[in-house]
PDB file of C-alpha atoms and ligand atoms in Angstrom:
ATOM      1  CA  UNK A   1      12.392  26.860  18.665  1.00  0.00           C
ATOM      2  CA  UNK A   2       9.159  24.963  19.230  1.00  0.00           C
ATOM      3  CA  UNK A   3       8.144  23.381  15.845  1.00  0.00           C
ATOM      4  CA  UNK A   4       4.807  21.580  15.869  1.00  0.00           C
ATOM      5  CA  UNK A   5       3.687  18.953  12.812  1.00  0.00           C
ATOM      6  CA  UNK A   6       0.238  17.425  11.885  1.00  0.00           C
ATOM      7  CA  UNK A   7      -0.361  16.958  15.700  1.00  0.00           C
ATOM      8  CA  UNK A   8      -3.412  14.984  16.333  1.00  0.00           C
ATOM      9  CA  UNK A   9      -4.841  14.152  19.501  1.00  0.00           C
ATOM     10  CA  UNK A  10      -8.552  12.312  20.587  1.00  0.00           C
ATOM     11  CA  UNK A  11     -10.689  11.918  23.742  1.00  0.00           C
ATOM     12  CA  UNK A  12     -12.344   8.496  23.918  1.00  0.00           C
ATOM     13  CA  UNK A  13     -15.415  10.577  23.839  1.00  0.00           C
ATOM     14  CA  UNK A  14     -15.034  11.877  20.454  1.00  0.00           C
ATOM     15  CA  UNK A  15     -13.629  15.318  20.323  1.00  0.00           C
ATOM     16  CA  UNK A  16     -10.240  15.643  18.483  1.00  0.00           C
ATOM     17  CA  UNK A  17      -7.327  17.781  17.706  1.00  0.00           C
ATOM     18  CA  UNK A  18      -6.726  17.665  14.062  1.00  0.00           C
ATOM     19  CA  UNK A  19      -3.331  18.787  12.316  1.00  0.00           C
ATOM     20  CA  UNK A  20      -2.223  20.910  14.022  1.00  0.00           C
ATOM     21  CA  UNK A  21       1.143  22.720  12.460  1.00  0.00           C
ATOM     22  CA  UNK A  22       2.894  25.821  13.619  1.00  0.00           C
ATOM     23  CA  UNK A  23       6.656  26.892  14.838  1.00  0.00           C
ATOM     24  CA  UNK A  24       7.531  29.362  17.650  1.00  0.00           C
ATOM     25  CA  UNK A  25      11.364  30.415  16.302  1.00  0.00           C
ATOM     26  CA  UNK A  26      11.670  33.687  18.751  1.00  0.00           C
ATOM     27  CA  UNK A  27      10.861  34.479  22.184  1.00  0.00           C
ATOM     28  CA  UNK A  28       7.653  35.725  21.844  1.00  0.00           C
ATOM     29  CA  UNK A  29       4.450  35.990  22.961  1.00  0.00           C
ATOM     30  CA  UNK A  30       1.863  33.796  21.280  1.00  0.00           C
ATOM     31  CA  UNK A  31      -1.773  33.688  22.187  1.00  0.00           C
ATOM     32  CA  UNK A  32      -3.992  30.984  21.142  1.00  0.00           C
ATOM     33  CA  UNK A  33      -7.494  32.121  20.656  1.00  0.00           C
ATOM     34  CA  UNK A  34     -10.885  30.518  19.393  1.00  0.00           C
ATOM     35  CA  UNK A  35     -14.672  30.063  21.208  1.00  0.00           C
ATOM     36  CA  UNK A  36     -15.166  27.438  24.031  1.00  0.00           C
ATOM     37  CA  UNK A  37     -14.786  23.740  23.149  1.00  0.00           C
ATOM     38  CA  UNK A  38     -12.591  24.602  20.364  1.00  0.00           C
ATOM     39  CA  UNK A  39      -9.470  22.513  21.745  1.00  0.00           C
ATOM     40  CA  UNK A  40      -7.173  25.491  23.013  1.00  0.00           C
ATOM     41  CA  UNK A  41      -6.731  23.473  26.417  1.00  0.00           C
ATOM     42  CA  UNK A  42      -6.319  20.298  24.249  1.00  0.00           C
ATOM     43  CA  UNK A  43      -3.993  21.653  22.593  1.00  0.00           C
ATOM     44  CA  UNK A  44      -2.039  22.711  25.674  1.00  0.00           C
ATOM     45  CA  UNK A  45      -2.609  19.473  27.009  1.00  0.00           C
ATOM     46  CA  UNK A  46      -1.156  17.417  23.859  1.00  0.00           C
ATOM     47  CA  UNK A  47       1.870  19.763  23.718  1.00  0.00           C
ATOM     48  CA  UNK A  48       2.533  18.793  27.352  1.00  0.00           C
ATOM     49  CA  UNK A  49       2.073  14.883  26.751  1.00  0.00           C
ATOM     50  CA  UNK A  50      -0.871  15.174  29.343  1.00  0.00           C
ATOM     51  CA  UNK A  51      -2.868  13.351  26.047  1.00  0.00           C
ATOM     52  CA  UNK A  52      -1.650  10.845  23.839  1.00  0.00           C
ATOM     53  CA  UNK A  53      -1.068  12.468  20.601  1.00  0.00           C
ATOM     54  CA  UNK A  54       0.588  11.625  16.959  1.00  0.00           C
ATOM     55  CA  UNK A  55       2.414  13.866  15.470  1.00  0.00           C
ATOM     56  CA  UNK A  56       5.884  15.786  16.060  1.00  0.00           C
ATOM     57  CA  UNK A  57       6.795  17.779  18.592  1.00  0.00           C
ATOM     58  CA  UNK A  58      10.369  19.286  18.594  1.00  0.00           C
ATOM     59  CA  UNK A  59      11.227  21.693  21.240  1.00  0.00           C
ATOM     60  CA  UNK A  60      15.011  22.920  19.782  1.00  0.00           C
ATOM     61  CA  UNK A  61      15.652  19.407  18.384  1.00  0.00           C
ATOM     62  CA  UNK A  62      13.351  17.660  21.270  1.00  0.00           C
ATOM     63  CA  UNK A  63      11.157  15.338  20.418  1.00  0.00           C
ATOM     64  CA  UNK A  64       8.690  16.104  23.628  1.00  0.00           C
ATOM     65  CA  UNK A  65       6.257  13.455  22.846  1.00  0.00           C
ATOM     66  CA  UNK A  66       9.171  10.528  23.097  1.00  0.00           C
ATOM     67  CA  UNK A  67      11.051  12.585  25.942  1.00  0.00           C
ATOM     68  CA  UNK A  68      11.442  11.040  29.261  1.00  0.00           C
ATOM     69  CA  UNK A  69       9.069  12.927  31.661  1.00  0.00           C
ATOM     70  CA  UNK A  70      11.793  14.250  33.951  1.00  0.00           C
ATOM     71  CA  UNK A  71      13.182  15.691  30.433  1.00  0.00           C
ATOM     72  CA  UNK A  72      10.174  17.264  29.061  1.00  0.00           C
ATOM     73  CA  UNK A  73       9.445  18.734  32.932  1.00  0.00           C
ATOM     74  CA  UNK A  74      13.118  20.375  32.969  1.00  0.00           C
ATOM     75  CA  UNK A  75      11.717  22.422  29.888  1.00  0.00           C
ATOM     76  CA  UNK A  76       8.186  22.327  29.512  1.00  0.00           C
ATOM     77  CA  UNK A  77       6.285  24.628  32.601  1.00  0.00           C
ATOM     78  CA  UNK A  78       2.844  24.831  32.839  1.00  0.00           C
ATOM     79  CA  UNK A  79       0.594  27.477  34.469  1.00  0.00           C
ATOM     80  CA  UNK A  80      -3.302  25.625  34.541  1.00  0.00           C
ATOM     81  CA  UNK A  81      -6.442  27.573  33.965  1.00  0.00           C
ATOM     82  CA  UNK A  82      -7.434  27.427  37.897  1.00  0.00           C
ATOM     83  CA  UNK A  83      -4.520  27.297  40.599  1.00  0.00           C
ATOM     84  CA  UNK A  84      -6.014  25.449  43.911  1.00  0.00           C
ATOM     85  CA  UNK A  85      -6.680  26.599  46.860  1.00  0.00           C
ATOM     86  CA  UNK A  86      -4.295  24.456  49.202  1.00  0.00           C
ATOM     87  CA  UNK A  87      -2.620  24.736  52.777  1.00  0.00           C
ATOM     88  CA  UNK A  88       0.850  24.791  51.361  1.00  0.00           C
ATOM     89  CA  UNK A  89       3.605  27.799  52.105  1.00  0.00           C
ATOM     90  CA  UNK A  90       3.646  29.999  49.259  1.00  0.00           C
ATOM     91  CA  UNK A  91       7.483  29.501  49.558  1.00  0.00           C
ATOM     92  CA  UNK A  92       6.696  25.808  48.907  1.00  0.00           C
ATOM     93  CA  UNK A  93       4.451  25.939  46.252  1.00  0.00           C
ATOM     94  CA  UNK A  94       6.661  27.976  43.849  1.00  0.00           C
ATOM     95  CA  UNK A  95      10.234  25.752  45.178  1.00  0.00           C
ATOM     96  CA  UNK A  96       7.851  22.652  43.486  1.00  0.00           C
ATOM     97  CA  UNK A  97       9.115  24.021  40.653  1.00  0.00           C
ATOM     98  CA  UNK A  98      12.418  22.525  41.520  1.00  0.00           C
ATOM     99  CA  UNK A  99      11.391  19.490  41.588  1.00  0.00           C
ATOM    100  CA  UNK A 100      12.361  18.410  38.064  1.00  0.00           C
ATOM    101  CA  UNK A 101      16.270  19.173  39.308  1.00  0.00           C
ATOM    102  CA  UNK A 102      16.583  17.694  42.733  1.00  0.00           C
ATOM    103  CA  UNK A 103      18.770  14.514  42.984  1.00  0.00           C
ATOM    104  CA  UNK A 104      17.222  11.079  43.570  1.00  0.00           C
ATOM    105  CA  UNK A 105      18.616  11.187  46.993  1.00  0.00           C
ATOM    106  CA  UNK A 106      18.167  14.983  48.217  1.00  0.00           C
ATOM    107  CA  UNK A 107      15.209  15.055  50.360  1.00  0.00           C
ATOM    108  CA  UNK A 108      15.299  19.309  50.411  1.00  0.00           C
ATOM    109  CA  UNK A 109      15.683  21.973  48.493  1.00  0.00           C
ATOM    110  CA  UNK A 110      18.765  23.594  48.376  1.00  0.00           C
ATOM    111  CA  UNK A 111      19.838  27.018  49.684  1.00  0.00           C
ATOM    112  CA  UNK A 112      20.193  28.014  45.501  1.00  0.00           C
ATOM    113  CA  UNK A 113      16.867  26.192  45.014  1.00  0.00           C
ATOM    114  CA  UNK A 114      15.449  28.799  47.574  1.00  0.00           C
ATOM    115  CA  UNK A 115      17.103  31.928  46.907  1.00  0.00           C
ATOM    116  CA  UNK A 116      15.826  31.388  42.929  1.00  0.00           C
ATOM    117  CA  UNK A 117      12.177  30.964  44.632  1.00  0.00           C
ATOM    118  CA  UNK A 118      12.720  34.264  46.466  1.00  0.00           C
ATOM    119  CA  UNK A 119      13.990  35.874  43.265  1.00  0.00           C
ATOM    120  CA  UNK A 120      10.686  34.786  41.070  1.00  0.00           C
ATOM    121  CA  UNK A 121       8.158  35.995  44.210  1.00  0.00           C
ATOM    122  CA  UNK A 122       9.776  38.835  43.459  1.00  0.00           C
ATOM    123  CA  UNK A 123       9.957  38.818  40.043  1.00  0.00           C
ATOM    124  CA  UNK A 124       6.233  38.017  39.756  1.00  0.00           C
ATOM    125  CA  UNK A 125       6.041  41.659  41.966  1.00  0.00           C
ATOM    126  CA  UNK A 126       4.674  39.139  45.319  1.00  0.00           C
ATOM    127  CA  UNK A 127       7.172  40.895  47.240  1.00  0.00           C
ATOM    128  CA  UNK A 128       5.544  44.532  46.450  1.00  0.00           C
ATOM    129  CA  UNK A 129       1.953  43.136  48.221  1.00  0.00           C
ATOM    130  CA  UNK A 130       3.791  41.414  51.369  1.00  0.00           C
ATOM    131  CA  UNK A 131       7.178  41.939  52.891  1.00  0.00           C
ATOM    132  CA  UNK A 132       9.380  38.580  53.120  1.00  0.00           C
ATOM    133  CA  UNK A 133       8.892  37.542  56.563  1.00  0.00           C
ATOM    134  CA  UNK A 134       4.895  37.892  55.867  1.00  0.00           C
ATOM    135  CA  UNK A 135       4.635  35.804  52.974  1.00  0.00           C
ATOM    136  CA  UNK A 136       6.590  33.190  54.117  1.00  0.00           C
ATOM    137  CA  UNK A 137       4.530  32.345  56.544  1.00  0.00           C
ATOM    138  CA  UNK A 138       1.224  32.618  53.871  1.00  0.00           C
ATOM    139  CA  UNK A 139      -0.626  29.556  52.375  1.00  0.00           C
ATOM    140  CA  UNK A 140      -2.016  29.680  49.018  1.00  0.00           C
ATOM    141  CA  UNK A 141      -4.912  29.611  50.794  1.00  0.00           C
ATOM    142  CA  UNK A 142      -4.897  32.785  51.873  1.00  0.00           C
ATOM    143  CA  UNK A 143      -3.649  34.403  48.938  1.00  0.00           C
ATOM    144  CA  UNK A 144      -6.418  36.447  46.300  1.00  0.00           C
ATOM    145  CA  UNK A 145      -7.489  35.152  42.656  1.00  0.00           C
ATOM    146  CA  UNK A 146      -4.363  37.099  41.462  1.00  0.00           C
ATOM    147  CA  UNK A 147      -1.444  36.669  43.924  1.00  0.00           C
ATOM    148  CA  UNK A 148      -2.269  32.656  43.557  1.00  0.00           C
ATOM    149  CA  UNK A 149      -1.969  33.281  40.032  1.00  0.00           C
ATOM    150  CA  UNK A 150       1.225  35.293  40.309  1.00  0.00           C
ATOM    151  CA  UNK A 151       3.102  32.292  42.933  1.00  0.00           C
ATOM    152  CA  UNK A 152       2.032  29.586  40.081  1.00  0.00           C
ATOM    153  CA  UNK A 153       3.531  31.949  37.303  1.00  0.00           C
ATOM    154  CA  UNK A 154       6.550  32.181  39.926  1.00  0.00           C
ATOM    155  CA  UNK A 155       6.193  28.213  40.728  1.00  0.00           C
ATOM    156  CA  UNK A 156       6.499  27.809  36.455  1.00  0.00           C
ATOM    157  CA  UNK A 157      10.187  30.798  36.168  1.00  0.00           C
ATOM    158  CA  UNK A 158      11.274  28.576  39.002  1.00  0.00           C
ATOM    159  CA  UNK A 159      11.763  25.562  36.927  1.00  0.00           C
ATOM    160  CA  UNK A 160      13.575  28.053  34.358  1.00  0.00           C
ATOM    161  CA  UNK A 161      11.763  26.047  31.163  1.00  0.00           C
ATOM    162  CA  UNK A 162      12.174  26.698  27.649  1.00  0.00           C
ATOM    163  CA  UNK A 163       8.786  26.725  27.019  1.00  0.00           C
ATOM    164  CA  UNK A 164       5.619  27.730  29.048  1.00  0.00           C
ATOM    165  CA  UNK A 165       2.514  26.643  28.571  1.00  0.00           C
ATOM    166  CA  UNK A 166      -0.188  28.960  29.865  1.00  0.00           C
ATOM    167  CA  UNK A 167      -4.149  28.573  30.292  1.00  0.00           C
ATOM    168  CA  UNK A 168      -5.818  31.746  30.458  1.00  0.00           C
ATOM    169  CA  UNK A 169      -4.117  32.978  32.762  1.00  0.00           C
ATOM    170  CA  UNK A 170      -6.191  36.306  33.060  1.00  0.00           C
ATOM    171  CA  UNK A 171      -9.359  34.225  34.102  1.00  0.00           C
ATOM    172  CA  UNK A 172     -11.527  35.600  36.628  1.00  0.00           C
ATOM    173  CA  UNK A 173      -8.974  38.797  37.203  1.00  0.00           C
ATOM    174  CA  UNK A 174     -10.316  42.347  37.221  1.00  0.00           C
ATOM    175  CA  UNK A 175      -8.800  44.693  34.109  1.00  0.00           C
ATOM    176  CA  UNK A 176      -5.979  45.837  36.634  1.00  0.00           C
ATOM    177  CA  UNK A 177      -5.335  42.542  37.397  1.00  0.00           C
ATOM    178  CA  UNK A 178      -5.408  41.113  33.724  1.00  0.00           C
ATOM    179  CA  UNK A 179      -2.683  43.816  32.782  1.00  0.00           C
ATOM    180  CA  UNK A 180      -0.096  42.827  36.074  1.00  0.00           C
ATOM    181  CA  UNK A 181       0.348  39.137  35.103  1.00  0.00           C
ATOM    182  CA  UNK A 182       0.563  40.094  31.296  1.00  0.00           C
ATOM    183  CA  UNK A 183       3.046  42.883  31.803  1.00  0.00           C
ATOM    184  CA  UNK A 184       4.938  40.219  34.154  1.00  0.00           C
ATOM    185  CA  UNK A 185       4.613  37.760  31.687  1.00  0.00           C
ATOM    186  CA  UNK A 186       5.853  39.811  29.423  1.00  0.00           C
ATOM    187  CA  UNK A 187       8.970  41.454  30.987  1.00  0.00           C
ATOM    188  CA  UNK A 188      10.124  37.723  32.166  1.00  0.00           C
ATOM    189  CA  UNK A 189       9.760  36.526  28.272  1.00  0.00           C
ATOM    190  CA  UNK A 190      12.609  39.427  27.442  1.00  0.00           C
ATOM    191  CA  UNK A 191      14.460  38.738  30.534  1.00  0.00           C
ATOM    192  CA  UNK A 192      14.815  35.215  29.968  1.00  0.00           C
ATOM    193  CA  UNK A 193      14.056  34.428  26.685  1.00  0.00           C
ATOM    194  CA  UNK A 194      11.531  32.113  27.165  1.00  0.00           C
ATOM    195  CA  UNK A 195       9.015  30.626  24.622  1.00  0.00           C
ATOM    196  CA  UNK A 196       5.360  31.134  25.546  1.00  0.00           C
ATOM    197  CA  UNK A 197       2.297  30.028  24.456  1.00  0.00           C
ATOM    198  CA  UNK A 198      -0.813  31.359  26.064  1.00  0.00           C
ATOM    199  CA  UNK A 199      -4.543  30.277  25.641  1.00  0.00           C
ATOM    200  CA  UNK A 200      -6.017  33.792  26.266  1.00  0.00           C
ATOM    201  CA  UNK A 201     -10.188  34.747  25.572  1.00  0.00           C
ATOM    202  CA  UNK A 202     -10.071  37.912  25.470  1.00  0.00           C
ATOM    203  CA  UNK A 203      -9.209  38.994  21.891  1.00  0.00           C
ATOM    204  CA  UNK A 204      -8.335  42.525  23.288  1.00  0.00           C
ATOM    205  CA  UNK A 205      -5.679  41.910  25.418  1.00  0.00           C
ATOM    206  CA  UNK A 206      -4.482  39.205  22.974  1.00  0.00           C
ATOM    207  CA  UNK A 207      -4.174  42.107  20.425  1.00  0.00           C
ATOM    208  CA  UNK A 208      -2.046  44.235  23.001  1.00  0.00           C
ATOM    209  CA  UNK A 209       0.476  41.646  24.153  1.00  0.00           C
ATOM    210  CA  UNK A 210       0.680  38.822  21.753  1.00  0.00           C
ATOM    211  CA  UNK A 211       3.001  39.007  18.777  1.00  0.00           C
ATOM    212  CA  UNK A 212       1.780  35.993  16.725  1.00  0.00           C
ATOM    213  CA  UNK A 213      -2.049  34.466  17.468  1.00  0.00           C
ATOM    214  CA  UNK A 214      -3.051  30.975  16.590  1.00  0.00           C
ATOM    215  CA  UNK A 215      -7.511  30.419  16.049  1.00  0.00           C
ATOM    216  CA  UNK A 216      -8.968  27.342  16.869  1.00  0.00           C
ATOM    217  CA  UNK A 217     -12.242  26.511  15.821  1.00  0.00           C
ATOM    218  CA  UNK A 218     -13.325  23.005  16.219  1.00  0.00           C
ATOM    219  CA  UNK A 219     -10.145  21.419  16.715  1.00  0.00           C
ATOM    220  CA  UNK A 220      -8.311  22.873  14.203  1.00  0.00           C
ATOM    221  CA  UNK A 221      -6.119  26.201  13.266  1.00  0.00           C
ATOM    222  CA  UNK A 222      -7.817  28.283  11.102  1.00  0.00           C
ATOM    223  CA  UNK A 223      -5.616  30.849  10.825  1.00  0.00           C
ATOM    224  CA  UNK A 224      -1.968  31.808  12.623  1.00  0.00           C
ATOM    225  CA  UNK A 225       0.498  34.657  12.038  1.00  0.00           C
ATOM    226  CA  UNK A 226       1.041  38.094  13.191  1.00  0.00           C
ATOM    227  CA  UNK A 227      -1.545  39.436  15.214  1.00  0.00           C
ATOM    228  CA  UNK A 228      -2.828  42.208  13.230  1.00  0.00           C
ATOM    229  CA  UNK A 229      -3.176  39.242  10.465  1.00  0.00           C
ATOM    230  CA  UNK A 230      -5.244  36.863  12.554  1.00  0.00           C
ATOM    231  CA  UNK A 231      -7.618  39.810  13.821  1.00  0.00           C
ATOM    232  CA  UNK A 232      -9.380  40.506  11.017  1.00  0.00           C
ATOM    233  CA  UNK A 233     -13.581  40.708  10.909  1.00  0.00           C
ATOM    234  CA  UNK A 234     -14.249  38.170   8.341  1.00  0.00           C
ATOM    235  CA  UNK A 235     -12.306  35.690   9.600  1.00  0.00           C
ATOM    236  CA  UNK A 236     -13.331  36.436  13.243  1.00  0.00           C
ATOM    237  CA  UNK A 237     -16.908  36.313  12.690  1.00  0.00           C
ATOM    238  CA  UNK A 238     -17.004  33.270  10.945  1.00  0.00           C
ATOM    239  CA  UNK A 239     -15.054  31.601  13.582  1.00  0.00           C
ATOM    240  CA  UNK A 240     -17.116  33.532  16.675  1.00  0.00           C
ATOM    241  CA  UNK A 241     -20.666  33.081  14.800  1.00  0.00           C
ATOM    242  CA  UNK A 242     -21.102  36.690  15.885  1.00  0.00           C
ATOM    243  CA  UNK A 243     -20.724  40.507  14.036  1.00  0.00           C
ATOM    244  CA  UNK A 244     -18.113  42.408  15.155  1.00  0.00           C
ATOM    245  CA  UNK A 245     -16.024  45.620  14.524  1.00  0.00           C
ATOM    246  CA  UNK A 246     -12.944  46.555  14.539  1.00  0.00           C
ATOM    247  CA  UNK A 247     -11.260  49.557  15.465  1.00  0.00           C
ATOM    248  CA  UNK A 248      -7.647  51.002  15.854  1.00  0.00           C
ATOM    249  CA  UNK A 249      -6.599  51.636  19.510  1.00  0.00           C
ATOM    250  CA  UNK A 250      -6.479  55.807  19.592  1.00  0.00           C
ATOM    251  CA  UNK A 251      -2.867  55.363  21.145  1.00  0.00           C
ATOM    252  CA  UNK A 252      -1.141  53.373  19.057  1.00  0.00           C
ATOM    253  CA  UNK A 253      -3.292  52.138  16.262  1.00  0.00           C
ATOM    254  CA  UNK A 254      -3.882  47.592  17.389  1.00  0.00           C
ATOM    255  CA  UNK A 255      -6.988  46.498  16.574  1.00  0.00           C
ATOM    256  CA  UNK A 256      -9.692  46.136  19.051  1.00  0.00           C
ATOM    257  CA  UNK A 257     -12.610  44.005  18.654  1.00  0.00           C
ATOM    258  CA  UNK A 258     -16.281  44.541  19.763  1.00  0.00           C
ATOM    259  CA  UNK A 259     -19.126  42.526  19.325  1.00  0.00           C
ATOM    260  CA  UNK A 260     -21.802  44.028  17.215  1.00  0.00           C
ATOM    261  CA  UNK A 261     -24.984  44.896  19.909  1.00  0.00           C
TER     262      UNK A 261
HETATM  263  P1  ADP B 301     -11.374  25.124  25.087  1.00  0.00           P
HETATM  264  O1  ADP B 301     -10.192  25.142  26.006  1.00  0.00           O
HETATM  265  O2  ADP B 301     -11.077  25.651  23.716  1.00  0.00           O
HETATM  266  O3  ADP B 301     -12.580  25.796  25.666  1.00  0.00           O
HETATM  267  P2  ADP B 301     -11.190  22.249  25.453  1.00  0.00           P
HETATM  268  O4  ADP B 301      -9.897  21.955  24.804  1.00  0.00           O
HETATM  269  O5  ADP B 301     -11.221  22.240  26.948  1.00  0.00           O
HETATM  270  O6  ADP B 301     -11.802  23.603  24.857  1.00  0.00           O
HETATM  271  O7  ADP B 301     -12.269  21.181  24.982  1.00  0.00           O
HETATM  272  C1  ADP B 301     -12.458  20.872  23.630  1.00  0.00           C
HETATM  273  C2  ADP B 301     -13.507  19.772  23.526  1.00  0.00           C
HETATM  274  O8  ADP B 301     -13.026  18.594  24.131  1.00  0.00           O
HETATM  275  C3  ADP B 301     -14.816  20.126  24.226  1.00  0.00           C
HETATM  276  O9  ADP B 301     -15.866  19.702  23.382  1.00  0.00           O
HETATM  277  C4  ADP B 301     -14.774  19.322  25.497  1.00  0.00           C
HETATM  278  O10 ADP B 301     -16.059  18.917  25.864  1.00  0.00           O
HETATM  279  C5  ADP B 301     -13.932  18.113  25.109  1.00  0.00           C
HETATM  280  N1  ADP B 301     -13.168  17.615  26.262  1.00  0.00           N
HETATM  281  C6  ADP B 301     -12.376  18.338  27.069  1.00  0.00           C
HETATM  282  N2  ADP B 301     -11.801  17.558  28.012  1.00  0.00           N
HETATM  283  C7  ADP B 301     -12.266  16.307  27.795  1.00  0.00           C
HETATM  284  C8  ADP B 301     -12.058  15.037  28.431  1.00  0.00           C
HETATM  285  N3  ADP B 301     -11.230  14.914  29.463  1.00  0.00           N
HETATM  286  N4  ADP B 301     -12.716  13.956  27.922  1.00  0.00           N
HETATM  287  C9  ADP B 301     -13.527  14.077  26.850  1.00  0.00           C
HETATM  288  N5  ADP B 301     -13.764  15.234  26.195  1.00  0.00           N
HETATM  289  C10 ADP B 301     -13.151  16.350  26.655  1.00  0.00           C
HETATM  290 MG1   MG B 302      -9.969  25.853  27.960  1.00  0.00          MG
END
């Protein structure tokens, strides 16, 4: 369980996190939601100890803010909004993940260490694009938008964490590749019962995968709950600054949000 209490966090340049409360008992998908600026990477960033913070932060009896970093990195994973281009092996890239449980002394990764990074590329669905013996000898470099997105969602189920972090990780994908990493997301969160927490923008896909949605709005939650609770018009355009309406999906009735044009 991930219980969060009156978190704070600052920038020296003014913007802050205030009080921020919620708990994450079940694996689930949660989505955090809210306009630009309004702190959902902050609040990623905070939960990760990447920014000072006050506060309590108890990941199943964990306090992650006073947790050694090698601690917090065996079960904290993090996928960040924009995954570089670099000249590593995509092999490589997702055994980093490992890192947090290699020995002082071990230099490599071990044969285990490798056959669990061959298991996520392919339960990330890497190995449908490319056989084996092509993408191990691919950089990330070479790899689209979505398959580098896909190795650093692999790279995070490597490190087999308790709780992942994720920040928007449907950025800059086209609609089929929005759906892929959210249905992968989602099929790993049953497999291996893993917390997540997902900054997400667009309210629609929020409303089809997300059990439980927390709204920022200037550095604060404004409202956090079920899904079909936090989607609701007022509240949402108060918080966007913008009309909007709000339909039932024909198929099976979520709510899906337009803007009013
Ligand atoms: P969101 O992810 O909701 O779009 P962010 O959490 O990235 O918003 O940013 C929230 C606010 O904090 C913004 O006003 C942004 O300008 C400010 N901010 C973000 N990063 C920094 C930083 N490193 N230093 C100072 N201010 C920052
Ligand atoms: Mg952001």
């Amino acid at each position: 369980m991930l219980d969060v209490r009156n978190l704070s966090a600052s920038y020296p340049g003014g913007f802050a996190l205030r009080d921020i409360s919620f708990q994450i008992c079940n694996p689930q998908m949660t989505g955090i939601i809210g306009p630009n600026g309004s702190g959902k990477s902050t609040l990623l960033k905070a939960l990760c100890a990447d920014l000072d913070s006050t506060g309590n932060i108890q990941l199943d009896g964990t306090d992650l803010r006073k947790a050694r970093p090698l601690e917090r990195a065996r079960k904290v994973a993090v996928v960040p909004q924009s995954i570089e281009k670099i000249p590593v092996s995509v092999l490589e890239f997702v055994l980093a993940g490992r890192t947090p449980f290699k020995k002082w002394h071990q230099l490599t990764y071990s044969e285990a260490d490798k056959v669990l990074a061959w298991e996520k590329l392919e339960e990330v669905g890497l190995l449908r694009n490319f056989d084996k013996k092509t993408l191990a000898s691919k950089n990330m470099d070479e790899l689209s938008g979505g398959e580098r997105q896909l190795a650093a969602i692999a790279q995070a189920l490597c490190q087999q964490p308790r709780l992942l972090l994720l920040d928007e990780p449907t950025a800059n994908l086209d609609l089929c590749h929005q759906v892929e990493i959210l249905r992968v997301l989602e099929q790993s969160l049953q497999k291996h019962g893993i917390l997540m927490l997902m900054v997400i923008h667009d309210i629609n896909l929020a409303s089809a995968f997300c059990s439980r949605l927390l709204c920022l709005s200037h550095g604060s939650i404004v409202a956090e709950g079920e899904t079909g609770k936090v989607i609701d018009k007022k509240l949402l355009e108060s918080v966007y600054k913008t009309g909007l309406c709000i339909l039932p999906h024909p198929r099976d009735g979520h709510p899906m949000v337009f803007p009013e044009i």
